[in-house]
Amino acid sequence: MRRRELIKKAGTLALSAAGLPLLSAAEGLVARPVSKLPRWKGFNVLDFFNPDPTNRRQHTPEEYFRWMADWGFDFVRVPMAYPYYVDFDRTRAIRRDEVCRISVERVHEIVDLVDTANHCGLHVSLNLHRAPGFCVNAGFEEPYNLWEDPEALDAFAFHWAYWAKVFRHKTRSQISFDLLNEPCWREDMNDQFSKRAAVPKERYRSLIIKGFDVIRMANPKHLVIADGNNIGTEVIDNIPELDVAQSCRGYAPGLVSHYRAPWVFQQPDDLPAVSWPHRDNGTLYDKAWLREHFAPWITLAAQGTGVHCGECGAWRETPHRVALAWMDDMFSVLTEHDIGFALWEFDGDFGVLNSNRRDVQYDDWYGHKLDRKLLALLQKFV
């Protein structure tokens, strides 16, 4: 079947799958505790991160994927905002009846990126960074709440049924499906600084099962990943029967990873100086602290569930020497327990290319600014 016909047909099949009731492990698809994941090492690329395709942040060229592979990396995570690839009137807020209106042309862009990365030998993890009714970030008005509205859950299932069908012939070594970026419960979805908490466990479990079922209907061997609860920080402890891997985060402590980031700190210029190791209010943040922080994830991996750190890194305002020392300890702890990582991001403020840091002596790399010290640190753990 030609690609365009497949993409259109996938939408019809996804609509039928999305409305199915939740399946238990006994009643539905055969499930088993997930086998250990490869220790993937790589990057996030943000081509489809912005809900508005006219403000597309990046156009990752094939040479980026070739450089990743040449430098020893094997993994790319692709966080997507679903409005990027749906068709609606962008002069107003999206309506419920438009959430599943797929733009075939935008889908082609995503398929091309996945195929290109695979061609370069990289595994691609497709992630819904913004799903219908939820995103950890503000900046887009949703028509409902994913955690409270069954219609939103059906739309969530539609999107995963669609992508699973589009990529049904991909192998587990080529693609995985990361259900939802950093789930959390937020009092005000439109307030970036609104208080956040863990999603009630049973609600998150229901969403995971729904996504798992529709993805496995397209291909029983598809690899499914769920981000930890409470912004990716807490192990999901009530899905032991499911063949679902889990994704943690490498952003702790936040004062180090997001130093002076205006979307994290309301008064970023008033922060104290930061170091690594770092002492704050009587707590010593060092490598031993990192081991304790990652202990639940280390235990989960030891029990046989696949674990991967899907996002990590330090923003451009963290002093470079501090960022490198902290990441050296963090990656050492993860590597000791065979847990891989994906830096946020490849090209940009957290990345190895064009990070806009003021305290780095960059190398010229084919017209780009390469942070050679950060790259060398990452390669130490490849």
Short mmCIF file of C-alpha atoms in Angstrom, two decimals:
data_model
loop_
_atom_site.label_atom_id
_atom_site.label_comp_id
_atom_site.label_asym_id
_atom_site.label_seq_id
_atom_site.Cartn_x
_atom_site.Cartn_y
_atom_site.Cartn_z
CA MET A 1 0.00 0.00 0.00
CA ARG A 2 1.30 3.47 -0.83
CA ARG A 3 2.28 5.65 2.11
CA ARG A 4 -0.51 8.23 1.62
CA GLU A 5 -3.17 5.52 1.48
CA LEU A 6 -1.75 3.88 4.60
CA ILE A 7 -1.79 7.18 6.51
CA LYS A 8 -5.43 7.82 5.59
CA LYS A 9 -6.50 4.27 6.38
CA ALA A 10 -4.75 4.41 9.75
CA GLY A 11 -7.09 7.20 10.81
CA THR A 12 -10.18 5.08 10.11
CA LEU A 13 -8.76 2.14 12.00
CA ALA A 14 -7.70 4.36 14.90
CA LEU A 15 -11.23 5.70 15.33
CA SER A 16 -12.58 2.19 15.74
CA ALA A 17 -9.86 1.22 18.21
CA ALA A 18 -10.16 4.34 20.37
CA GLY A 19 -13.71 3.60 21.46
CA LEU A 20 -12.97 0.10 22.74
CA PRO A 21 -13.33 -0.51 26.47
CA LEU A 22 -10.25 -1.02 28.62
CA LEU A 23 -8.93 -4.56 28.50
CA SER A 24 -7.54 -6.39 31.49
CA ALA A 25 -4.42 -8.51 31.10
CA ALA A 26 -6.57 -11.63 31.30
CA GLU A 27 -9.27 -10.48 28.88
CA GLY A 28 -7.20 -8.60 26.36
CA LEU A 29 -3.80 -8.83 24.78
CA VAL A 30 -1.21 -11.11 26.28
CA ALA A 31 0.98 -9.07 28.64
CA ARG A 32 4.08 -9.90 30.64
CA PRO A 33 6.62 -7.94 32.67
CA VAL A 34 8.77 -6.04 30.22
CA SER A 35 12.21 -7.37 29.42
CA LYS A 36 15.23 -5.23 30.11
CA LEU A 37 15.67 -2.33 27.69
CA PRO A 38 18.86 -1.67 25.78
CA ARG A 39 21.02 0.98 27.44
CA TRP A 40 20.05 3.55 24.84
CA LYS A 41 22.11 6.73 24.71
CA GLY A 42 21.05 9.73 22.69
CA PHE A 43 19.07 12.93 22.42
CA ASN A 44 15.67 14.55 22.14
CA VAL A 45 14.92 16.39 18.88
CA LEU A 46 12.22 19.05 18.96
CA ASP A 47 10.91 19.25 15.40
CA PHE A 48 7.27 18.69 16.45
CA PHE A 49 7.42 20.11 19.98
CA ASN A 50 5.57 23.34 19.17
CA PRO A 51 1.77 23.04 18.75
CA ASP A 52 1.94 25.47 15.84
CA PRO A 53 3.75 24.09 12.76
CA THR A 54 4.31 27.63 11.46
CA ASN A 55 6.57 28.15 14.49
CA ARG A 56 8.41 24.87 14.06
CA ARG A 57 11.46 25.11 16.28
CA GLN A 58 13.77 22.78 14.40
CA HIS A 59 14.15 20.92 11.13
CA THR A 60 16.56 18.17 12.09
CA PRO A 61 18.67 17.38 9.02
CA GLU A 62 19.92 13.89 8.21
CA GLU A 63 23.47 14.97 9.00
CA TYR A 64 22.50 15.42 12.66
CA PHE A 65 21.44 11.78 12.85
CA ARG A 66 24.63 10.71 11.08
CA TRP A 67 26.72 12.68 13.57
CA MET A 68 24.88 11.08 16.48
CA ALA A 69 25.56 7.61 15.11
CA ASP A 70 29.18 8.43 14.25
CA TRP A 71 29.72 9.68 17.80
CA GLY A 72 28.42 6.40 19.20
CA PHE A 73 24.80 7.23 20.07
CA ASP A 74 21.86 5.01 19.18
CA PHE A 75 18.66 6.71 20.36
CA VAL A 76 16.40 9.65 19.47
CA ARG A 77 13.32 10.70 21.42
CA VAL A 78 10.74 12.75 19.49
CA PRO A 79 8.39 14.72 21.78
CA MET A 80 5.32 15.77 19.79
CA ALA A 81 2.50 18.21 20.43
CA TYR A 82 -0.60 16.64 18.87
CA PRO A 83 -1.89 20.02 17.53
CA TYR A 84 1.18 20.15 15.31
CA TYR A 85 -0.22 17.38 13.12
CA VAL A 86 -3.97 18.02 13.27
CA ASP A 87 -5.94 20.35 11.01
CA PHE A 88 -8.00 23.11 12.66
CA ASP A 89 -8.59 26.85 12.58
CA ARG A 90 -5.61 28.24 14.49
CA THR A 91 -7.13 31.68 14.92
CA ARG A 92 -9.07 30.27 17.88
CA ALA A 93 -8.83 27.50 20.47
CA ILE A 94 -9.13 23.95 19.18
CA ARG A 95 -12.57 22.32 19.51
CA ARG A 96 -13.32 18.78 20.60
CA ASP A 97 -14.50 17.81 17.14
CA GLU A 98 -11.13 18.87 15.68
CA VAL A 99 -8.76 17.01 18.01
CA CYS A 100 -8.68 13.91 15.80
CA ARG A 101 -8.63 15.64 12.41
CA ILE A 102 -5.25 14.42 11.15
CA SER A 103 -3.20 16.45 8.67
CA VAL A 104 -1.69 13.96 6.23
CA GLU A 105 0.99 16.43 5.17
CA ARG A 106 2.20 16.87 8.75
CA VAL A 107 2.19 13.13 9.28
CA HIS A 108 4.50 12.78 6.29
CA GLU A 109 7.01 15.04 8.07
CA ILE A 110 7.00 12.82 11.15
CA VAL A 111 7.24 9.61 9.14
CA ASP A 112 10.16 11.04 7.17
CA LEU A 113 12.03 11.94 10.36
CA VAL A 114 11.49 8.47 11.85
CA ASP A 115 12.60 6.76 8.64
CA THR A 116 15.69 8.96 8.37
CA ALA A 117 16.76 8.31 11.94
CA ASN A 118 16.19 4.56 11.51
CA HIS A 119 18.20 4.64 8.29
CA CYS A 120 21.09 6.10 10.29
CA GLY A 121 20.87 3.23 12.78
CA LEU A 122 19.03 5.08 15.56
CA HIS A 123 16.10 3.83 17.61
CA VAL A 124 13.24 6.36 17.68
CA SER A 125 10.99 6.81 20.69
CA LEU A 126 7.83 8.64 19.64
CA ASN A 127 6.34 10.62 22.54
CA LEU A 128 3.14 12.62 23.04
CA HIS A 129 4.52 15.66 24.83
CA ARG A 130 1.11 17.29 24.49
CA ALA A 131 -1.81 14.87 24.39
CA PRO A 132 -5.48 15.82 24.04
CA GLY A 133 -6.37 17.42 27.37
CA PHE A 134 -2.93 17.52 28.99
CA CYS A 135 0.56 18.91 28.77
CA VAL A 136 3.06 19.58 31.53
CA ASN A 137 3.63 22.97 29.84
CA ALA A 138 1.17 25.81 29.41
CA GLY A 139 0.81 27.75 26.19
CA PHE A 140 -2.11 26.04 24.43
CA GLU A 141 -5.79 25.96 25.39
CA GLU A 142 -7.14 22.41 25.58
CA PRO A 143 -10.84 21.65 25.06
CA TYR A 144 -10.99 19.25 28.04
CA ASN A 145 -8.99 17.58 30.81
CA LEU A 146 -7.36 14.23 30.06
CA TRP A 147 -7.64 13.11 33.69
CA GLU A 148 -11.33 13.90 34.06
CA ASP A 149 -13.05 13.59 30.67
CA PRO A 150 -13.64 10.16 29.05
CA GLU A 151 -13.82 11.87 25.65
CA ALA A 152 -10.26 13.09 26.13
CA LEU A 153 -9.13 9.55 26.97
CA ASP A 154 -10.76 8.29 23.77
CA ALA A 155 -8.92 10.98 21.80
CA PHE A 156 -5.66 9.96 23.48
CA ALA A 157 -6.32 6.37 22.41
CA PHE A 158 -7.15 7.49 18.87
CA HIS A 159 -3.79 9.20 18.46
CA TRP A 160 -1.83 6.20 19.68
CA ALA A 161 -3.89 3.79 17.61
CA TYR A 162 -3.13 5.99 14.62
CA TRP A 163 0.64 6.13 15.14
CA ALA A 164 0.86 2.44 15.98
CA LYS A 165 -0.90 1.65 12.71
CA VAL A 166 1.26 4.02 10.65
CA PHE A 167 4.38 2.37 12.05
CA ARG A 168 2.99 -1.16 12.36
CA HIS A 169 5.83 -2.66 10.31
CA LYS A 170 8.58 -1.13 12.43
CA THR A 171 10.43 -3.44 14.79
CA ARG A 172 11.11 -2.94 18.50
CA SER A 173 14.68 -2.08 17.63
CA GLN A 174 13.44 0.72 15.36
CA ILE A 175 10.63 2.36 17.31
CA SER A 176 8.97 2.63 20.71
CA PHE A 177 5.87 4.54 21.84
CA ASP A 178 6.28 6.79 24.90
CA LEU A 179 2.67 7.37 25.91
CA LEU A 180 2.62 10.72 27.71
CA ASN A 181 5.29 13.17 28.72
CA GLU A 182 5.60 13.85 32.45
CA PRO A 183 2.06 13.17 33.69
CA CYS A 184 0.96 15.25 36.65
CA TRP A 185 -2.14 16.79 38.21
CA ARG A 186 -2.18 20.57 37.93
CA GLU A 187 -4.77 22.87 39.48
CA ASP A 188 -4.68 25.33 36.56
CA MET A 189 -3.68 23.94 33.16
CA ASN A 190 -2.97 27.44 31.84
CA ASP A 191 -0.74 28.57 34.73
CA GLN A 192 2.89 27.56 34.28
CA PHE A 193 3.53 27.95 38.01
CA SER A 194 0.38 26.18 39.18
CA LYS A 195 1.00 23.61 41.90
CA ARG A 196 1.56 20.10 40.51
CA ALA A 197 1.14 16.67 42.07
CA ALA A 198 1.00 13.02 41.09
CA VAL A 199 -1.97 11.81 39.07
CA PRO A 200 -4.19 9.44 41.12
CA LYS A 201 -2.66 6.03 40.49
CA GLU A 202 -5.75 4.30 39.15
CA ARG A 203 -6.44 7.10 36.66
CA TYR A 204 -2.91 6.90 35.32
CA ARG A 205 -3.09 3.11 35.20
CA SER A 206 -6.31 3.33 33.13
CA LEU A 207 -4.62 5.65 30.65
CA ILE A 208 -1.59 3.37 30.35
CA ILE A 209 -3.76 0.31 29.75
CA LYS A 210 -5.80 2.16 27.13
CA GLY A 211 -2.70 3.27 25.26
CA PHE A 212 -1.05 -0.13 25.58
CA ASP A 213 -4.10 -1.96 24.23
CA VAL A 214 -4.62 0.16 21.12
CA ILE A 215 -0.90 0.14 20.27
CA ARG A 216 -0.64 -3.62 20.63
CA MET A 217 -3.72 -4.09 18.44
CA ALA A 218 -1.73 -2.64 15.57
CA ASN A 219 1.32 -4.77 16.31
CA PRO A 220 1.47 -7.19 19.27
CA LYS A 221 5.24 -6.69 19.46
CA HIS A 222 5.24 -2.87 19.63
CA LEU A 223 7.33 -1.51 22.52
CA VAL A 224 5.41 0.76 24.93
CA ILE A 225 6.96 3.12 27.48
CA ALA A 226 5.25 5.11 30.25
CA ASP A 227 6.81 8.14 31.92
CA GLY A 228 6.96 8.06 35.69
CA ASN A 229 4.13 9.74 37.57
CA ASN A 230 4.44 13.24 39.03
CA ILE A 231 6.43 14.81 36.16
CA GLY A 232 8.39 11.62 35.49
CA THR A 233 9.81 11.39 39.01
CA GLU A 234 7.83 8.53 40.60
CA VAL A 235 7.92 4.85 39.68
CA ILE A 236 4.57 3.44 38.50
CA ASP A 237 3.95 0.58 40.92
CA ASN A 238 0.53 -0.71 39.81
CA ILE A 239 1.21 -2.05 36.29
CA PRO A 240 3.45 -5.06 37.06
CA GLU A 241 1.54 -7.37 34.70
CA LEU A 242 1.99 -5.12 31.66
CA ASP A 243 4.75 -5.25 29.08
CA VAL A 244 5.41 -1.54 29.60
CA ALA A 245 8.81 -0.02 30.23
CA GLN A 246 9.20 3.15 32.29
CA SER A 247 10.98 6.45 31.73
CA CYS A 248 12.49 8.60 34.49
CA ARG A 249 14.04 12.08 34.45
CA GLY A 250 17.54 13.42 35.07
CA TYR A 251 16.79 16.93 36.28
CA ALA A 252 17.47 16.67 40.00
CA PRO A 253 18.28 18.81 41.81
CA GLY A 254 16.36 21.40 39.83
CA LEU A 255 18.53 24.26 41.06
CA VAL A 256 21.41 22.67 39.14
CA SER A 257 19.59 21.45 36.02
CA HIS A 258 17.39 24.52 35.49
CA TYR A 259 19.45 27.25 37.08
CA ARG A 260 17.77 30.63 36.44
CA ALA A 261 15.26 29.11 34.00
CA PRO A 262 12.35 31.60 33.91
CA TRP A 263 9.71 28.90 33.29
CA VAL A 264 10.78 27.14 36.51
CA PHE A 265 11.70 29.92 38.94
CA GLN A 266 9.45 32.95 39.37
CA GLN A 267 12.42 35.10 40.46
CA PRO A 268 15.33 33.46 38.64
CA ASP A 269 17.76 36.35 39.15
CA ASP A 270 17.48 36.04 42.94
CA LEU A 271 18.82 32.48 43.08
CA PRO A 272 21.98 31.81 45.07
CA ALA A 273 25.18 30.71 43.36
CA VAL A 274 25.17 27.04 42.42
CA SER A 275 27.91 24.42 42.58
CA TRP A 276 28.37 20.67 42.41
CA PRO A 277 28.47 19.13 44.95
CA HIS A 278 26.00 21.62 46.39
CA ARG A 279 24.89 22.23 49.97
CA ASP A 280 21.49 23.80 50.59
CA ASN A 281 19.56 24.07 53.88
CA GLY A 282 21.69 21.40 55.47
CA THR A 283 21.40 18.88 52.60
CA LEU A 284 24.49 17.87 50.66
CA TYR A 285 23.66 17.24 47.02
CA ASP A 286 26.37 14.97 45.64
CA LYS A 287 26.84 11.60 43.97
CA ALA A 288 25.58 9.75 47.04
CA TRP A 289 22.45 11.91 46.98
CA LEU A 290 21.94 11.04 43.30
CA ARG A 291 22.15 7.32 44.13
CA GLU A 292 19.44 7.76 46.72
CA HIS A 293 17.34 9.85 44.33
CA PHE A 294 17.47 7.18 41.61
CA ALA A 295 17.11 4.26 44.06
CA PRO A 296 13.44 3.46 43.18
CA TRP A 297 14.34 3.35 39.48
CA ILE A 298 17.42 1.24 40.16
CA THR A 299 15.25 -1.20 42.12
CA LEU A 300 12.69 -1.32 39.32
CA ALA A 301 15.39 -2.10 36.77
CA ALA A 302 16.85 -4.79 39.02
CA GLN A 303 13.40 -6.41 39.14
CA GLY A 304 13.44 -6.78 35.36
CA THR A 305 11.34 -3.83 34.16
CA GLY A 306 12.89 -1.76 31.41
CA VAL A 307 14.01 1.66 32.62
CA HIS A 308 15.36 4.57 30.58
CA CYS A 309 16.04 8.21 31.46
CA GLY A 310 14.10 9.88 28.66
CA GLU A 311 15.15 13.44 29.46
CA CYS A 312 18.11 14.97 31.27
CA GLY A 313 20.54 17.82 31.07
CA ALA A 314 21.32 21.35 32.24
CA TRP A 315 20.03 24.64 30.85
CA ARG A 316 22.45 27.18 29.44
CA GLU A 317 22.63 29.32 32.62
CA THR A 318 24.03 26.52 34.78
CA PRO A 319 27.78 27.22 34.94
CA HIS A 320 29.44 24.85 32.51
CA ARG A 321 31.87 23.31 34.99
CA VAL A 322 28.97 22.71 37.40
CA ALA A 323 26.82 21.12 34.69
CA LEU A 324 29.63 18.80 33.59
CA ALA A 325 30.49 17.71 37.13
CA TRP A 326 26.83 17.04 37.96
CA MET A 327 26.16 15.12 34.72
CA ASP A 328 29.33 13.09 35.19
CA ASP A 329 28.02 11.85 38.54
CA MET A 330 24.46 11.34 37.26
CA PHE A 331 25.44 9.35 34.17
CA SER A 332 27.87 7.31 36.27
CA VAL A 333 25.05 6.30 38.64
CA LEU A 334 22.71 5.42 35.76
CA THR A 335 25.38 3.50 33.88
CA GLU A 336 26.28 1.46 36.98
CA HIS A 337 22.75 0.05 36.75
CA ASP A 338 22.57 -0.25 32.96
CA ILE A 339 20.09 2.63 32.55
CA GLY A 340 20.44 4.69 29.39
CA PHE A 341 19.66 8.35 28.81
CA ALA A 342 18.55 10.96 26.27
CA LEU A 343 19.83 14.50 26.63
CA TRP A 344 17.35 17.32 26.23
CA GLU A 345 18.37 18.26 23.52
CA PHE A 346 20.80 17.83 20.61
CA ASP A 347 20.70 21.37 19.16
CA GLY A 348 19.70 24.15 21.54
CA ASP A 349 20.04 25.54 25.04
CA PHE A 350 20.56 22.13 26.70
CA GLY A 351 22.44 20.56 23.81
CA VAL A 352 25.86 19.79 22.41
CA LEU A 353 25.24 22.09 19.43
CA ASN A 354 24.44 25.81 19.58
CA SER A 355 23.65 25.92 23.29
CA ASN A 356 24.15 29.69 23.68
CA ARG A 357 26.25 29.28 26.81
CA ARG A 358 28.41 32.26 27.64
CA ASP A 359 31.14 30.27 29.41
CA VAL A 360 32.03 27.73 26.70
CA GLN A 361 34.80 27.83 24.14
CA TYR A 362 32.97 26.26 21.21
CA ASP A 363 34.50 24.31 18.34
CA ASP A 364 33.37 25.18 14.84
CA TRP A 365 31.60 22.07 13.54
CA TYR A 366 30.42 22.52 9.95
CA GLY A 367 29.11 25.97 10.77
CA HIS A 368 27.63 24.95 14.13
CA LYS A 369 28.94 25.70 17.62
CA LEU A 370 29.97 22.37 19.19
CA ASP A 371 30.38 22.01 22.94
CA ARG A 372 33.28 19.58 22.72
CA LYS A 373 33.58 19.09 26.49
CA LEU A 374 29.92 18.13 26.86
CA LEU A 375 30.16 15.77 23.90
CA ALA A 376 33.27 14.13 25.39
CA LEU A 377 31.46 13.67 28.69
CA LEU A 378 28.48 12.00 27.00
CA GLN A 379 30.77 9.76 24.96
CA LYS A 380 32.39 8.60 28.18
CA PHE A 381 29.15 6.72 28.89
CA VAL A 382 28.41 5.44 25.37
#
